[in-house]
Amino acid sequence: MCGVAGIFHAESPKPVDPARVERMCDAMVHRGPDGAGVWTDLGVGLGHRRLSIIDLEGSPQPMHSPDGRAAIVFNGEIYNFRELRRELEREGAKFRTSGDTEVILAAWQRWGLDCLEKLHGMFVFALYDLEKRQLLLARDRFGVKPLFLTRLSNGGLAFASELKGLLAHPQMRRRVNPQALEAYMTWGYVPDSHSILAGVEKLQAGHFLLVEQGKPVPAQRRWWDISFADRAKGSEADLSAELVHLMRDAVQSRMVSDVPLGAFLSGGVDSSSVVALMSEVSAEPVQTCSIGFDVAALDETSYAEQIAQKFGTVHEARTVASDDFGSIDTLAAMFDEPFADASALPTWRVCQLAREKVTVALSGDGADEAFAGYRRQVFHHNEERVRSLLPQGLREPLFGTLGRIWPKADWAPRPLRAKTTLLALAESGNAGYARGLSVTTPEARAQLFSPELSRALAGCRGEDELIRLMDQAPAQSGLDRAQYADLTFWMPGDILTKVDRTSMAVSLEAREPLLDHRLVEFAARLPEKLRVNGGTGKFLLKKCMERYLPQDILYRPKQGFVTPIADWLRGPLSGQARAIASSSVLARSGWFSPRAMADLAEAHISGRSDHSRVLWQLLMLEKSLANLEVTG
């Protein structure tokens, strides 16, 4: 796992200062503490920070092809590189190293852009073809690895694995993008279609950018997409057997490493499944780790210990105190952009624990999105049945009226928290799902934003982008569209961003076997009843793992990493919550209503309401913008 950076002068091939590329790379030294390299040629400069995983001594970067006609910097892992190498050798390719980086170079020279479809793995790379004077930037199917871009004033392009790498370039301006601010306040993260800084974009998942010297920088182009358009045929038993085979192959392919390897183990279905399949093929006990909390209601370590004992893993658990809020400034700096998923803190802690023993850790990420494991997906599936029974003309006055008058009872048992469900049922399925997925409603943001920010947004709503995405999804049903949104919008923007930044902060490579694209494509073709069955999500996945895992692991309620931010913001962080409305970067920005922010803080601190999520959003936004030193 590594960090990449570079500069490309597209319109006029003037020299690139190697010291400038080096500074961009050095801003990301945590991504690659084992080595560094810079290469420049007329109009192009490529830089690399290396975390050695495969071919520890033989694959320094930037790397050139044997004929010297192409150069590459690469972040990620190609899991089928040995198979591709054998195929390329049969066609005459020669190799000097035993790693995967050189295979990408040979694949480009043999197949051109078609090489992307052949690569199985997680990756971002920048490949310069000296003969064609072309720069190819490419990102993996799901966006496991990130890449930030900015178009320079001279018609060129700068890029880096993290925003802090771009900020080391002297032409970078630090002005906030209002649409990204709206998106962040909607979702709690900045989606891949935006960047918090104006003039910066992200290479989106499954996309590439091919730039040629002497020509303007074009738009990004998609090279892969997930489709729910077809349904698999076969019995439940046959599909279950195929699923186990795909999962086993995905896990085994991600266990190739020249450094110590282990797994995150939460005790949930997904990480337990990965550990079970790792144990099946490993000659040595699997190294596992988990994080617990000193609040019993948040702690799942007993389930992780149960799985560790069952499969004989070398397990280590650590308890995080409920007052573990002292590092939130460090956390904000880790992400550069504002990021308000509070589970980032325990994720960082488990990465720290894993790095004490291993350099590579497998996770269970991706299964909820691919197999419909989130409660919201199950609820949406059932809500769509209600929508199908009542026309929109009846649903809006019935459910909309009820939803508007229903109290917001965050304190009540879950079945009584009906406000969001009623409002969602009054809308179309796509609009309802967007409302349920958002952190703040359009109505709440309207009260929070200043008139100046509202004018700058000109009616732009964060939800609209997700609704359009779902409208255009290659899908047959509401459940398909919800999963498509989670896989292509929520997952790269939230889940994969969280894991990449927290793991790379401690120089740990995290691998996601349940995001093998063949596995996800199989899941997308499953009949709905094998994804959601009654109130059970991930139905087929759980059924096929019954031979490996106990019932209380497979069918207990999903919890996930939960951080007690509501208590923090009423207790030790109450002063910071109050300060947001007065002396903060946000108060001086003119984007928010100080009175509205103060009212939120006081209502939460007093216990009258739970505004912890939006206050945490505002707090992380404040810290991120202060760290970025924005100018407006």
C-alpha angles and dihedrals in degrees: 000000000000151000124253133194138167152155127229124188102206105175100037118021098221121161120280118224106236091206089062092054090045091055090051090053094044090058086066100043090134089067091059119015095159100072148338139211142176130195127183136184132168105310098356140077127180126191134186142189113198134214102185114229108139126031091005097200105021107061111061117167147261083051128195128210114249091257092050093236098115137037131193145189114196138188117192143027131288104208097192095046094119092056091046091048091055090048092049092046090055087056093051105269118148124210132200098185136047098225136094099251095075090048090062090053092051092044091054092049092049103038108015114206090350087074090079093069090053095055114096111192148049116302154144118190141170112210122184119200106205093193096052094031088228131141117208119198113186136176130198124260098265101028097249090153121046135224128185122200137192129184111229125225092248093059094265134119135236123193140179141170091245135028090244088064091057091046089064088067110094094223093061115116121204105217121136119244106228093208090054089050090054090047092049093050088049099049108016091244137056108258120229091256089068142037125208089235120069112243095028125105136177125233098243126231113279092012137115137195119212113193125184127198112251093030134086119263106267130214123274117270128210117237100175138026136174116242130202091181098111133052124219120240124218143076123294089251093053094046090047091053091049091050093052090050092051093046093048091050092047093051095045093050090054094052093074107112141137091211133058113294133196143147143252109243118193096162092246126124097265103047090039090054091051092049092048092054093043090053090051093063104026119103090203131046111278117249109233135176138186140183124225135185132232088234109086095213090059099041122101100164093113089064091048090050090051091056092043091055093045093055098031096239125169094247133190126183130185130192120228116208117241087238093059094130099112094099101053091111089056089047092053091050090051093062100038090198116068110273121181104180097123091203087075089084097059089038089058090048093053089048089053090051093048093049090060088068109019143025096212126045129183118218137192095236119139102034095097092054095043100041101031099255100151120098089228090060092050091047091048091050090054093042089055088060089056091048090052090057098050127046119235090251090065099034097057098054093039104043096024093056092046092047094051094052097038111104119246096244105181089159095056128094111276097257089058095053092089102142097092093044093050093049090047092051090054090061135058116282093256094046090046092052091049090052092050093048096048123093096214129027123235088249092054092047091050089058093045100046123081120240088252094057092043090054092048090052091052094201096318111152123192092222093059093071092055092045091053090048091053092045090057098039118128089241144123105208145027091259090053091052093047091052091045089054091049094048097045104030114019099036101052093038098046119009100036093039089053094050095043096051097041094046095043091048087069095034094251123143113223119198126196110206093175087063093063100138094228089055093048092047088052091049091050090058096051117114111256093248089062091054100039119019114175105311095339120102124195086031100165093040091055093044094052092048093053088095089060109030136050120253093245090059095045100044107029117113114279114251113162126181109331123185120198095234093145090062093043092054091050092046131022095005096044091101091055090047090055093044092059089075097048124023100016135112087251094054090052094045096072091223098109137045108252090206093053092048091048092049091051092050095048094045090052097043091049091053094240092120140005108243094151097124097052092041089051088050091053093045094051090045090053093050094044095050091047089051092048091048092222118197098207 
